[in-house]
CSV table of C-alpha atoms in Angstrom, one decimal:
chain,number,residue,atom,x,y,z
A,1,MET,CA,0.0,0.0,0.0
A,2,TYR,CA,1.2,3.5,-0.8
A,3,ASN,CA,0.0,6.9,0.6
A,4,TYR,CA,0.0,10.0,-1.6
A,5,ARG,CA,-0.3,13.6,-0.5
A,6,LEU,CA,-1.6,16.3,-2.8
A,7,LYS,CA,-1.2,20.0,-2.5
A,8,ILE,CA,-4.1,21.7,-4.2
A,9,GLU,CA,-4.9,25.3,-5.4
A,10,TYR,CA,-8.5,26.1,-6.4
A,11,SER,CA,-10.8,28.9,-7.1
A,12,GLY,CA,-14.0,28.1,-5.2
A,13,LYS,CA,-16.2,30.2,-7.5
A,14,ASN,CA,-17.7,27.3,-9.5
A,15,TYR,CA,-17.8,24.8,-6.6
A,16,SER,CA,-20.2,24.0,-3.7
A,17,GLY,CA,-17.2,23.8,-1.5
A,18,TRP,CA,-14.6,21.1,-0.9
A,19,GLN,CA,-16.7,18.2,0.3
A,20,ILE,CA,-18.3,15.8,-2.1
A,21,GLN,CA,-22.1,15.9,-2.2
A,22,PRO,CA,-24.7,14.5,-4.6
A,23,ASN,CA,-25.9,16.6,-7.6
A,24,VAL,CA,-23.4,19.5,-7.2
A,25,ASN,CA,-19.9,20.2,-8.3
A,26,THR,CA,-17.3,20.0,-5.5
A,27,VAL,CA,-13.5,20.2,-5.5
A,28,GLN,CA,-13.2,16.8,-3.7
A,29,GLY,CA,-15.6,15.3,-6.2
A,30,GLU,CA,-13.7,16.6,-9.2
A,31,ILE,CA,-10.4,15.3,-7.9
A,32,LEU,CA,-11.9,11.9,-7.0
A,33,LYS,CA,-13.2,11.5,-10.6
A,34,ALA,CA,-9.9,12.4,-12.1
A,35,VAL,CA,-7.9,10.0,-9.8
A,36,ASP,CA,-10.4,7.2,-10.6
A,37,ILE,CA,-9.9,7.8,-14.3
A,38,ILE,CA,-6.1,7.7,-14.0
A,39,THR,CA,-5.7,4.8,-11.6
A,40,GLY,CA,-8.9,2.8,-12.4
A,41,VAL,CA,-9.5,2.5,-8.7
A,42,GLN,CA,-12.1,4.2,-6.5
A,43,ILE,CA,-10.0,5.9,-3.8
A,44,ASN,CA,-10.8,7.6,-0.5
A,45,LEU,CA,-9.6,11.2,-0.7
A,46,ILE,CA,-9.1,12.7,2.8
A,47,GLY,CA,-8.9,16.5,2.9
A,48,SER,CA,-7.3,18.6,5.7
A,49,GLY,CA,-10.7,20.1,6.2
A,50,ARG,CA,-13.7,21.4,4.3
A,51,THR,CA,-13.9,24.8,2.7
A,52,ASP,CA,-17.3,26.3,2.2
A,53,SER,CA,-19.0,27.1,-1.1
A,54,GLY,CA,-17.1,29.8,-3.0
A,55,VAL,CA,-14.0,29.7,-0.7
A,56,HIS,CA,-10.6,29.4,-2.4
A,57,ALA,CA,-7.5,27.5,-1.6
A,58,LEU,CA,-3.8,28.3,-2.2
A,59,GLY,CA,-2.6,25.2,-0.3
A,60,GLN,CA,-5.3,22.7,0.5
A,61,VAL,CA,-3.8,19.3,1.4
A,62,ALA,CA,-5.4,15.9,0.8
A,63,ASN,CA,-4.1,12.3,0.8
A,64,PHE,CA,-5.2,8.9,-0.4
A,65,GLN,CA,-4.0,5.3,-0.3
A,66,LEU,CA,-3.4,3.1,-3.3
A,67,HIS,CA,-2.1,-0.4,-4.0
A,68,LYS,CA,-0.1,0.8,-7.0
A,69,GLN,CA,3.2,2.8,-7.0
A,70,LEU,CA,2.7,5.9,-9.1
A,71,ASP,CA,5.2,7.9,-11.2
A,72,LEU,CA,4.6,11.1,-9.3
A,73,TYR,CA,5.6,13.5,-12.1
A,74,LYS,CA,3.4,11.8,-14.7
A,75,PHE,CA,0.5,11.4,-12.2
A,76,LYS,CA,0.6,15.1,-11.3
A,77,HIS,CA,0.6,16.0,-15.0
A,78,SER,CA,-2.3,13.7,-15.8
A,79,LEU,CA,-4.3,15.0,-12.9
A,80,ASN,CA,-3.8,18.6,-14.0
A,81,SER,CA,-4.7,17.7,-17.6
A,82,LEU,CA,-8.0,16.1,-16.5
A,83,LEU,CA,-9.0,18.8,-14.0
A,84,ALA,CA,-10.5,22.1,-15.1
A,85,GLU,CA,-8.4,25.2,-15.1
A,86,ASP,CA,-9.8,26.3,-11.7
A,87,ILE,CA,-8.3,23.4,-9.8
A,88,SER,CA,-4.5,22.9,-9.9
A,89,ILE,CA,-2.4,20.2,-8.2
A,90,SER,CA,0.7,22.0,-7.3
A,91,ASP,CA,2.5,19.1,-5.6
A,92,VAL,CA,2.3,15.3,-5.3
A,93,THR,CA,4.5,13.4,-2.8
A,94,GLU,CA,4.6,9.9,-1.3
A,95,VAL,CA,4.2,10.0,2.5
A,96,PRO,CA,4.3,7.4,5.3
A,97,LEU,CA,1.3,5.1,5.4
A,98,GLU,CA,0.2,6.6,8.7
A,99,PHE,CA,-0.1,10.2,7.4
A,100,HIS,CA,-3.6,11.6,7.7
A,101,SER,CA,-4.4,15.0,6.2
A,102,ARG,CA,-7.0,15.9,8.7
A,103,PHE,CA,-5.9,14.3,12.0
A,104,ASP,CA,-2.2,15.2,11.5
A,105,ALA,CA,-2.6,18.9,10.7
A,106,LYS,CA,-0.9,21.0,13.3
A,107,LYS,CA,-1.8,24.5,11.9
A,108,ARG,CA,-4.1,25.9,9.3
A,109,SER,CA,-3.7,29.4,7.9
A,110,TYR,CA,-6.4,31.5,6.2
A,111,LEU,CA,-6.2,34.8,4.4
A,112,TYR,CA,-9.1,37.2,3.8
A,113,LEU,CA,-8.7,39.9,1.1
A,114,PHE,CA,-10.5,43.2,0.9
A,115,THR,CA,-10.2,45.6,-2.1
A,116,LYS,CA,-10.8,49.3,-2.0
A,117,ASP,CA,-11.6,49.7,-5.7
A,118,LYS,CA,-13.9,47.8,-8.1
A,119,SER,CA,-11.5,45.5,-9.9
A,120,PRO,CA,-12.1,43.3,-12.9
A,121,PHE,CA,-9.1,41.2,-11.9
A,122,TYR,CA,-9.7,40.8,-8.2
A,123,ASN,CA,-13.5,40.6,-8.3
A,124,ASN,CA,-13.8,36.9,-7.9
A,125,PHE,CA,-11.0,36.7,-5.4
A,126,SER,CA,-11.7,39.5,-2.9
A,127,SER,CA,-14.4,41.4,-1.1
A,128,HIS,CA,-14.9,44.9,-2.5
A,129,TYR,CA,-15.6,46.9,0.6
A,130,PRO,CA,-14.4,50.5,0.6
A,131,PRO,CA,-15.6,51.4,4.2
A,132,ILE,CA,-12.9,49.2,5.8
A,133,PHE,CA,-10.3,51.5,4.3
A,134,ASP,CA,-11.5,54.3,6.6
A,135,LEU,CA,-10.7,52.3,9.7
A,136,GLU,CA,-7.3,52.2,11.4
A,137,ILE,CA,-5.4,48.9,10.9
A,138,SER,CA,-4.0,49.3,14.4
A,139,GLN,CA,-7.5,49.2,15.8
A,140,LEU,CA,-8.4,46.0,13.8
A,141,ASN,CA,-5.3,44.4,15.2
A,142,GLU,CA,-6.0,45.5,18.7
A,143,ILE,CA,-9.4,43.7,18.6
A,144,SER,CA,-8.1,40.6,16.8
A,145,LYS,CA,-5.2,40.0,19.1
A,146,LEU,CA,-7.6,39.4,21.9
A,147,LEU,CA,-8.5,36.1,20.1
A,148,LEU,CA,-5.0,34.7,20.4
A,149,GLY,CA,-4.7,31.6,22.5
A,150,GLU,CA,-7.2,29.0,23.5
A,151,HIS,CA,-10.9,29.9,23.5
A,152,ASP,CA,-14.3,28.4,23.1
A,153,PHE,CA,-15.4,29.7,19.7
A,154,THR,CA,-19.1,28.7,19.8
A,155,SER,CA,-20.1,32.3,19.1
A,156,PHE,CA,-18.2,32.2,15.8
A,157,SER,CA,-19.4,28.8,14.6
A,158,LYS,CA,-22.4,28.1,12.3
A,159,LYS,CA,-25.2,26.7,14.5
A,160,LYS,CA,-25.8,23.6,12.4
A,161,THR,CA,-22.6,21.7,13.1
A,162,ASP,CA,-21.6,18.1,14.0
A,163,THR,CA,-18.6,19.3,16.0
A,164,GLU,CA,-18.6,18.9,19.7
A,165,ASN,CA,-15.3,20.4,20.7
A,166,MET,CA,-15.6,24.2,20.2
A,167,VAL,CA,-12.1,25.0,21.5
A,168,CYS,CA,-9.6,26.4,19.1
A,169,ASN,CA,-6.1,27.7,19.6
A,170,ILE,CA,-5.3,30.8,17.6
A,171,SER,CA,-1.6,31.6,17.1
A,172,LEU,CA,-1.9,34.6,14.7
A,173,ALA,CA,-4.6,37.1,13.8
A,174,HIS,CA,-3.1,40.0,11.9
A,175,TRP,CA,-4.4,42.7,9.6
A,176,ARG,CA,-2.2,44.7,7.2
A,177,ARG,CA,-2.7,47.1,4.4
A,178,VAL,CA,-0.8,46.8,1.1
A,179,LYS,CA,-1.7,49.8,-1.1
A,180,ASN,CA,-5.4,49.5,-1.9
A,181,LYS,CA,-5.8,46.1,-0.4
A,182,ILE,CA,-6.3,44.9,3.2
A,183,ILE,CA,-5.3,41.4,4.1
A,184,PHE,CA,-6.3,39.6,7.3
A,185,ARG,CA,-4.3,36.4,8.2
A,186,ILE,CA,-5.3,34.0,10.9
A,187,ASP,CA,-3.5,30.8,12.0
A,188,GLY,CA,-4.9,28.2,14.3
A,189,ASN,CA,-4.7,24.5,15.2
A,190,ARG,CA,-8.3,24.1,13.9
A,191,PHE,CA,-11.3,26.2,12.8
A,192,LEU,CA,-15.0,25.7,13.3
A,193,HIS,CA,-17.6,25.8,10.4
A,194,GLY,CA,-17.9,29.5,9.2
A,195,MET,CA,-15.5,30.7,11.9
A,196,VAL,CA,-13.0,32.8,9.9
A,197,ARG,CA,-15.7,34.7,8.0
A,198,THR,CA,-17.6,35.4,11.3
A,199,ILE,CA,-14.4,36.6,13.0
A,200,VAL,CA,-13.7,39.0,10.1
A,201,GLY,CA,-17.3,40.3,10.1
A,202,THR,CA,-17.3,40.7,13.9
A,203,VAL,CA,-14.0,42.5,14.1
A,204,LEU,CA,-15.3,44.9,11.4
A,205,GLU,CA,-18.5,45.6,13.2
A,206,ILE,CA,-16.7,46.3,16.5
A,207,ALA,CA,-14.4,48.8,14.8
A,208,GLU,CA,-17.1,50.4,12.7
A,209,ARG,CA,-19.4,50.9,15.7
A,210,LYS,CA,-16.4,52.3,17.6
A,211,LYS,CA,-16.9,49.8,20.4
A,212,SER,CA,-14.1,48.9,22.7
A,213,ALA,CA,-11.8,46.1,21.7
A,214,ASP,CA,-12.8,43.8,24.5
A,215,GLU,CA,-16.3,43.6,23.1
A,216,ILE,CA,-14.9,40.6,21.3
A,217,ILE,CA,-14.1,38.9,24.7
A,218,LYS,CA,-17.7,39.4,25.8
A,219,ILE,CA,-18.9,37.8,22.5
A,220,LEU,CA,-16.6,34.8,23.1
A,221,ASN,CA,-18.0,34.5,26.6
A,222,GLN,CA,-21.6,34.5,25.5
A,223,LYS,CA,-21.1,31.3,23.6
A,224,SER,CA,-23.9,32.1,21.2
A,225,ARG,CA,-23.8,32.8,17.5
A,226,GLU,CA,-26.3,35.6,17.9
A,227,SER,CA,-23.9,37.7,19.9
A,228,ALA,CA,-21.3,37.8,17.0
A,229,GLY,CA,-21.5,39.9,13.9
A,230,LYS,CA,-22.4,39.1,10.3
A,231,SER,CA,-20.3,36.7,8.3
A,232,VAL,CA,-18.4,38.2,5.4
A,233,GLU,CA,-18.7,36.9,1.8
A,234,ALA,CA,-17.0,33.6,0.8
A,235,LYS,CA,-15.1,35.0,-2.3
A,236,GLY,CA,-12.6,36.9,-0.2
A,237,LEU,CA,-11.4,33.9,1.8
A,238,PHE,CA,-8.4,31.6,1.0
A,239,LEU,CA,-7.1,28.6,2.8
A,240,LEU,CA,-3.5,29.6,2.6
A,241,ASN,CA,-1.7,26.4,3.8
A,242,VAL,CA,-1.8,23.5,6.3
A,243,LYS,CA,1.2,22.7,8.4
A,244,TYR,CA,2.0,19.1,9.7
B,21,MET,CA,-19.6,71.9,-24.2
B,22,TYR,CA,-17.5,69.8,-21.9
B,23,ASN,CA,-15.0,67.0,-22.6
B,24,TYR,CA,-14.5,64.1,-20.2
B,25,ARG,CA,-11.7,61.6,-20.0
B,26,LEU,CA,-12.2,58.1,-18.6
B,27,LYS,CA,-9.5,55.7,-17.4
B,28,ILE,CA,-10.8,52.1,-17.7
B,29,GLU,CA,-9.8,48.7,-16.4
B,30,TYR,CA,-11.4,45.6,-17.9
B,31,SER,CA,-11.1,41.9,-18.2
B,32,GLY,CA,-11.5,41.1,-21.8
B,33,LYS,CA,-12.7,37.5,-21.2
B,34,ASN,CA,-16.4,38.2,-21.8
B,35,TYR,CA,-16.1,40.8,-24.5
B,36,SER,CA,-15.5,40.8,-28.3
B,37,GLY,CA,-12.9,43.4,-27.8
B,38,TRP,CA,-13.1,47.2,-27.2
B,39,GLN,CA,-14.9,48.4,-30.4
B,40,ILE,CA,-18.7,48.4,-30.6
B,41,GLN,CA,-20.2,46.0,-33.1
B,42,PRO,CA,-23.7,44.7,-33.7
B,43,ASN,CA,-24.9,41.6,-31.8
B,44,VAL,CA,-21.9,41.1,-29.6
B,45,ASN,CA,-20.8,42.4,-26.2
B,46,THR,CA,-18.0,44.9,-26.4
B,47,VAL,CA,-16.4,47.1,-23.8
B,48,GLN,CA,-17.1,50.3,-25.7
B,49,GLY,CA,-20.7,49.2,-26.2
B,50,GLU,CA,-21.2,48.6,-22.4
B,51,ILE,CA,-19.8,52.0,-21.4
B,52,LEU,CA,-21.9,53.8,-24.1
B,53,LYS,CA,-25.0,52.1,-22.8
B,54,ALA,CA,-24.2,53.1,-19.2
B,55,VAL,CA,-23.3,56.7,-20.1
B,56,ASP,CA,-26.6,57.0,-22.1
B,57,ILE,CA,-28.6,55.8,-19.1
B,58,ILE,CA,-26.9,58.3,-16.7
B,59,THR,CA,-26.9,61.4,-19.0
B,60,GLY,CA,-29.9,60.7,-21.2
B,61,VAL,CA,-27.8,61.6,-24.2
B,62,GLN,CA,-26.2,59.4,-26.9
B,63,ILE,CA,-22.6,60.3,-26.7
B,64,ASN,CA,-19.6,59.5,-29.0
B,65,LEU,CA,-17.0,57.6,-27.0
B,66,ILE,CA,-13.5,57.8,-28.5
B,67,GLY,CA,-11.1,55.2,-27.2
B,68,SER,CA,-7.3,55.5,-27.4
B,69,GLY,CA,-7.3,52.4,-29.6
B,70,ARG,CA,-9.0,49.0,-30.1
B,71,THR,CA,-8.2,46.0,-28.1
B,72,ASP,CA,-8.9,42.6,-29.6
B,73,SER,CA,-11.4,40.0,-28.3
B,74,GLY,CA,-10.2,38.6,-25.0
B,75,VAL,CA,-7.5,41.3,-24.4
B,76,HIS,CA,-7.5,43.0,-21.0
B,77,ALA,CA,-6.8,46.6,-20.0
B,78,LEU,CA,-5.4,48.2,-16.9
B,79,GLY,CA,-5.4,51.7,-18.2
B,80,GLN,CA,-7.5,52.1,-21.4
B,81,VAL,CA,-8.4,55.8,-22.0
B,82,ALA,CA,-11.5,57.2,-23.7
B,83,ASN,CA,-13.1,60.6,-23.9
B,84,PHE,CA,-16.5,62.0,-24.9
B,85,GLN,CA,-18.1,65.4,-25.2
B,86,LEU,CA,-21.3,66.5,-23.4
B,87,HIS,CA,-23.4,69.6,-23.1
B,88,LYS,CA,-23.9,69.1,-19.4
B,89,GLN,CA,-21.4,69.7,-16.6
B,90,LEU,CA,-21.1,66.5,-14.5
B,91,ASP,CA,-20.4,65.9,-10.9
B,92,LEU,CA,-17.3,63.8,-11.6
B,93,TYR,CA,-17.4,61.8,-8.3
B,94,LYS,CA,-21.1,61.0,-8.6
B,95,PHE,CA,-20.7,60.2,-12.3
B,96,LYS,CA,-17.9,57.8,-11.8
B,97,HIS,CA,-19.8,56.1,-9.0
B,98,SER,CA,-23.0,55.7,-11.1
B,99,LEU,CA,-21.0,54.4,-14.1
B,100,ASN,CA,-19.3,51.8,-11.9
B,101,SER,CA,-22.6,50.7,-10.4
B,102,LEU,CA,-24.2,50.2,-13.8
B,103,LEU,CA,-21.2,48.4,-15.4
B,104,ALA,CA,-20.6,44.7,-14.7
B,105,GLU,CA,-17.8,43.7,-12.3
B,106,ASP,CA,-15.4,43.1,-15.2
B,107,ILE,CA,-15.3,46.7,-16.3
B,108,SER,CA,-14.2,49.4,-13.9
B,109,ILE,CA,-13.9,53.2,-14.4
B,110,SER,CA,-10.8,54.1,-12.3
B,111,ASP,CA,-10.8,57.8,-13.1
B,112,VAL,CA,-13.0,60.5,-14.6
B,113,THR,CA,-11.5,64.0,-15.3
B,114,GLU,CA,-12.6,67.0,-17.3
B,115,VAL,CA,-10.1,67.8,-20.0
B,116,PRO,CA,-9.8,70.6,-22.6
B,117,LEU,CA,-12.3,70.5,-25.4
B,118,GLU,CA,-9.5,69.7,-28.0
B,119,PHE,CA,-8.3,66.6,-26.2
B,120,HIS,CA,-8.7,63.4,-28.4
B,121,SER,CA,-7.9,60.0,-26.8
B,122,ARG,CA,-6.7,58.5,-30.1
B,123,PHE,CA,-5.0,61.3,-31.9
B,124,ASP,CA,-3.3,62.8,-28.9
B,125,ALA,CA,-1.8,59.6,-27.5
B,126,LYS,CA,2.0,59.8,-27.4
B,127,LYS,CA,2.8,56.4,-26.1
B,128,ARG,CA,1.0,53.1,-25.5
B,129,SER,CA,2.3,50.4,-23.2
B,130,TYR,CA,1.3,46.7,-23.2
B,131,LEU,CA,2.2,43.8,-20.9
B,132,TYR,CA,2.2,40.1,-21.8
B,133,LEU,CA,2.1,37.6,-18.9
B,134,PHE,CA,3.3,34.0,-19.0
B,135,THR,CA,2.8,31.6,-16.1
B,136,LYS,CA,4.9,28.5,-15.4
B,137,ASP,CA,2.3,26.6,-13.4
B,138,LYS,CA,-1.4,25.9,-14.0
B,139,SER,CA,-3.1,28.6,-11.8
B,140,PRO,CA,-6.8,28.9,-10.9
B,141,PHE,CA,-6.2,32.6,-10.1
B,142,TYR,CA,-4.1,33.6,-13.2
B,143,ASN,CA,-5.8,31.4,-15.7
B,144,ASN,CA,-8.0,34.1,-17.3
B,145,PHE,CA,-5.2,36.6,-17.1
B,146,SER,CA,-2.1,34.9,-18.5
B,147,SER,CA,-0.8,32.4,-20.9
B,148,HIS,CA,0.2,29.1,-19.3
B,149,TYR,CA,3.2,28.1,-21.2
B,150,PRO,CA,6.0,26.3,-19.3
B,151,PRO,CA,8.5,25.9,-22.2
B,152,ILE,CA,9.3,29.6,-22.1
B,153,PHE,CA,10.8,29.1,-18.6
B,154,ASP,CA,13.5,27.0,-20.1
B,155,LEU,CA,14.7,29.9,-22.2
B,156,GLU,CA,17.2,32.6,-21.1
B,157,ILE,CA,15.6,35.9,-20.4
B,158,SER,CA,18.8,37.6,-21.7
B,159,GLN,CA,18.3,35.9,-25.1
B,160,LEU,CA,14.7,37.1,-25.3
B,161,ASN,CA,15.9,40.6,-24.6
B,162,GLU,CA,18.7,40.4,-27.1
B,163,ILE,CA,16.1,39.6,-29.8
B,164,SER,CA,13.5,42.1,-28.7
B,165,LYS,CA,15.9,45.1,-28.4
B,166,LEU,CA,16.4,44.9,-32.2
B,167,LEU,CA,12.8,46.1,-32.6
B,168,LEU,CA,13.6,49.4,-30.8
B,169,GLY,CA,13.3,52.5,-32.9
B,170,GLU,CA,11.3,53.2,-36.1
B,171,HIS,CA,10.4,50.2,-38.3
B,172,ASP,CA,7.8,49.1,-40.8
B,173,PHE,CA,5.9,46.5,-38.9
B,174,THR,CA,3.9,45.0,-41.9
B,175,SER,CA,5.2,41.5,-41.0
B,176,PHE,CA,3.7,41.8,-37.6
B,177,SER,CA,0.3,43.1,-38.5
B,178,LYS,CA,-2.9,41.2,-39.3
B,179,LYS,CA,-3.3,41.2,-43.1
B,180,LYS,CA,-6.9,42.4,-43.0
B,181,THR,CA,-6.4,46.0,-41.9
B,182,ASP,CA,-7.5,49.5,-42.9
B,183,THR,CA,-4.2,51.0,-41.8
B,184,GLU,CA,-1.9,52.4,-44.4
B,185,ASN,CA,0.9,53.7,-42.3
B,186,MET,CA,2.8,50.6,-41.1
B,187,VAL,CA,5.6,52.5,-39.4
B,188,CYS,CA,5.8,52.3,-35.5
B,189,ASN,CA,8.4,53.7,-33.1
B,190,ILE,CA,9.1,51.2,-30.3
B,191,SER,CA,10.7,52.8,-27.2
B,192,LEU,CA,10.8,49.7,-24.9
B,193,ALA,CA,10.7,46.0,-25.5
B,194,HIS,CA,11.8,44.2,-22.3
B,195,TRP,CA,11.4,40.7,-20.7
B,196,ARG,CA,11.7,39.9,-17.1
B,197,ARG,CA,11.1,37.0,-14.9
B,198,VAL,CA,9.4,37.4,-11.5
B,199,LYS,CA,9.4,34.0,-9.7
B,200,ASN,CA,7.2,31.7,-11.8
B,201,LYS,CA,6.0,34.4,-14.1
B,202,ILE,CA,7.5,36.0,-17.2
B,203,ILE,CA,6.4,39.5,-18.2
B,204,PHE,CA,7.1,41.2,-21.5
B,205,ARG,CA,6.6,44.9,-21.7
B,206,ILE,CA,6.5,46.9,-24.9
B,207,ASP,CA,6.0,50.7,-25.4
B,208,GLY,CA,5.5,52.4,-28.7
B,209,ASN,CA,3.9,55.5,-30.2
B,210,ARG,CA,1.4,53.2,-31.9
B,211,PHE,CA,0.7,49.5,-32.6
B,212,LEU,CA,-0.8,47.7,-35.6
B,213,HIS,CA,-3.6,45.2,-35.4
B,214,GLY,CA,-2.4,42.0,-33.7
B,215,MET,CA,1.1,43.4,-33.5
B,216,VAL,CA,2.0,42.8,-29.8
B,217,ARG,CA,0.9,39.2,-29.9
B,218,THR,CA,2.7,38.5,-33.1
B,219,ILE,CA,5.9,40.1,-31.8
B,220,VAL,CA,5.7,37.9,-28.6
B,221,GLY,CA,5.1,34.7,-30.7
B,222,THR,CA,7.9,35.5,-33.1
B,223,VAL,CA,10.5,36.3,-30.4
B,224,LEU,CA,9.6,33.0,-28.7
B,225,GLU,CA,10.0,31.0,-32.0
B,226,ILE,CA,13.4,32.6,-32.7
B,227,ALA,CA,14.6,31.7,-29.2
B,228,GLU,CA,13.1,28.2,-29.2
B,229,ARG,CA,14.6,27.3,-32.6
B,230,LYS,CA,17.9,28.7,-31.4
B,231,LYS,CA,18.1,31.0,-34.4
B,232,SER,CA,20.3,34.1,-34.2
B,233,ALA,CA,18.7,37.3,-32.8
B,234,ASP,CA,18.9,39.2,-36.1
B,235,GLU,CA,16.4,36.8,-37.6
B,236,ILE,CA,13.9,39.4,-36.4
B,237,ILE,CA,15.5,42.0,-38.6
B,238,LYS,CA,15.1,39.7,-41.6
B,239,ILE,CA,11.4,39.2,-40.7
B,240,LEU,CA,10.9,43.0,-40.5
B,241,ASN,CA,12.6,43.5,-43.9
B,242,GLN,CA,10.4,40.9,-45.6
B,243,LYS,CA,7.3,43.0,-44.9
B,244,SER,CA,5.0,40.0,-45.1
B,245,ARG,CA,3.0,38.4,-42.3
B,246,GLU,CA,4.0,34.9,-43.4
B,247,SER,CA,7.6,35.5,-42.4
B,248,ALA,CA,6.7,36.2,-38.7
B,249,GLY,CA,5.8,33.6,-36.1
B,250,LYS,CA,2.4,32.5,-34.7
B,251,SER,CA,0.4,35.0,-32.6
B,252,VAL,CA,0.1,34.2,-28.9
B,253,GLU,CA,-3.3,33.9,-27.2
B,254,ALA,CA,-5.3,37.0,-26.2
B,255,LYS,CA,-5.8,36.3,-22.5
B,256,GLY,CA,-2.2,37.0,-21.6
B,257,LEU,CA,-2.2,40.6,-23.1
B,258,PHE,CA,-2.9,43.8,-21.1
B,259,LEU,CA,-3.1,47.4,-22.4
B,260,LEU,CA,-1.1,48.8,-19.4
B,261,ASN,CA,-1.5,52.6,-20.1
B,262,VAL,CA,-1.6,55.4,-22.6
B,263,LYS,CA,0.5,58.5,-22.2
B,264,TYR,CA,-0.4,61.9,-23.6
């Protein structure tokens, strides 16, 4: 038996998220189909985690086991030829049999991108939201840094969820401005369903309403989705990478 | 009478080029429609030049005359609201009545972008062509610099053209590599129909076939489209800006 790890880039625009579901296009579904065509075997493709409908990835990771040994270079090339232009396999490696994309992930990083100007080139890959450019980046950072460390993130999770453990450990939550773009990066050991987009929306609301930064601590403590702010749109969110 | 100048960004993907034509979507046609809705007047929109079907622009320039004085800020905002996400008006200014986008243009700059890897994010905005990354950038520059100055570019023009004057003055023709991208920039007083894409394709062919750089001078001298190389695809080409 062999175990193969894929690194995957995709634009989420045309997909109902990562996870395979009946009657809709998903990234996992597309990759499964392509691997089946190449290997002639129905594999089990394990992703590092789901991404929602419309969310992009620069470094999603997935693995699968197979009886056959693959020529990695040829396999990567065949996969990329079969997959549409909006999914790209950037790396294929053989890994120890015990490697598991989801359970072994130590850190996941996400980016959220805001653009100030209407842009034909960034439109599908950012949120066009000029008001955020009137806020102070230092203020956004002051709020966000209160999320660092271990917290129960129930307030920032979609209510319909199978997850029982709501505790996540956030190691980075940082805003920066690069010309007419604002980029938020957040790293954590794990993230709940809808969590990054709800954090972004909530930090914005606190800053826009000129509330004090520790409002976010109150929201955490309430452990109820209603206390947090609105979720921002999917098309600005990227799974940047997964560390093992 | 007032004269207004627009600076325009667009993704050419969904348009049959700049110039208005019956029964197809064009960038000029979309802007005309939007201006007519806002002003209630049918205007004459003069572009700095055409871009072909699928070609993008970061800084196309156009102007139009109107009896009314416009609130520039409001007008820009209304135009952007009416136009689809793939066309953006980045600037509106009032200019002297005699200003003419096409006749007054002193220099036009184009970029051509190649990507080494399949990319979901650059796919619509670049040519994915790995073989060029095996060539020496210095060799591409050695060939291209022979185009500098004034030449008859008949060999690099589409054959079906209304243009009589085939002489263009090229002031810059430069290749550079930035990580896994290669960018070609070319500046000139004017360009013939299809000229930039044929120059790019021809320089590549000369380099790939290991011919000597002055092959490009022979091609210029033959004054026949057949002597030049294939034209590269439209989606990698951007009209960068127009100088007056």
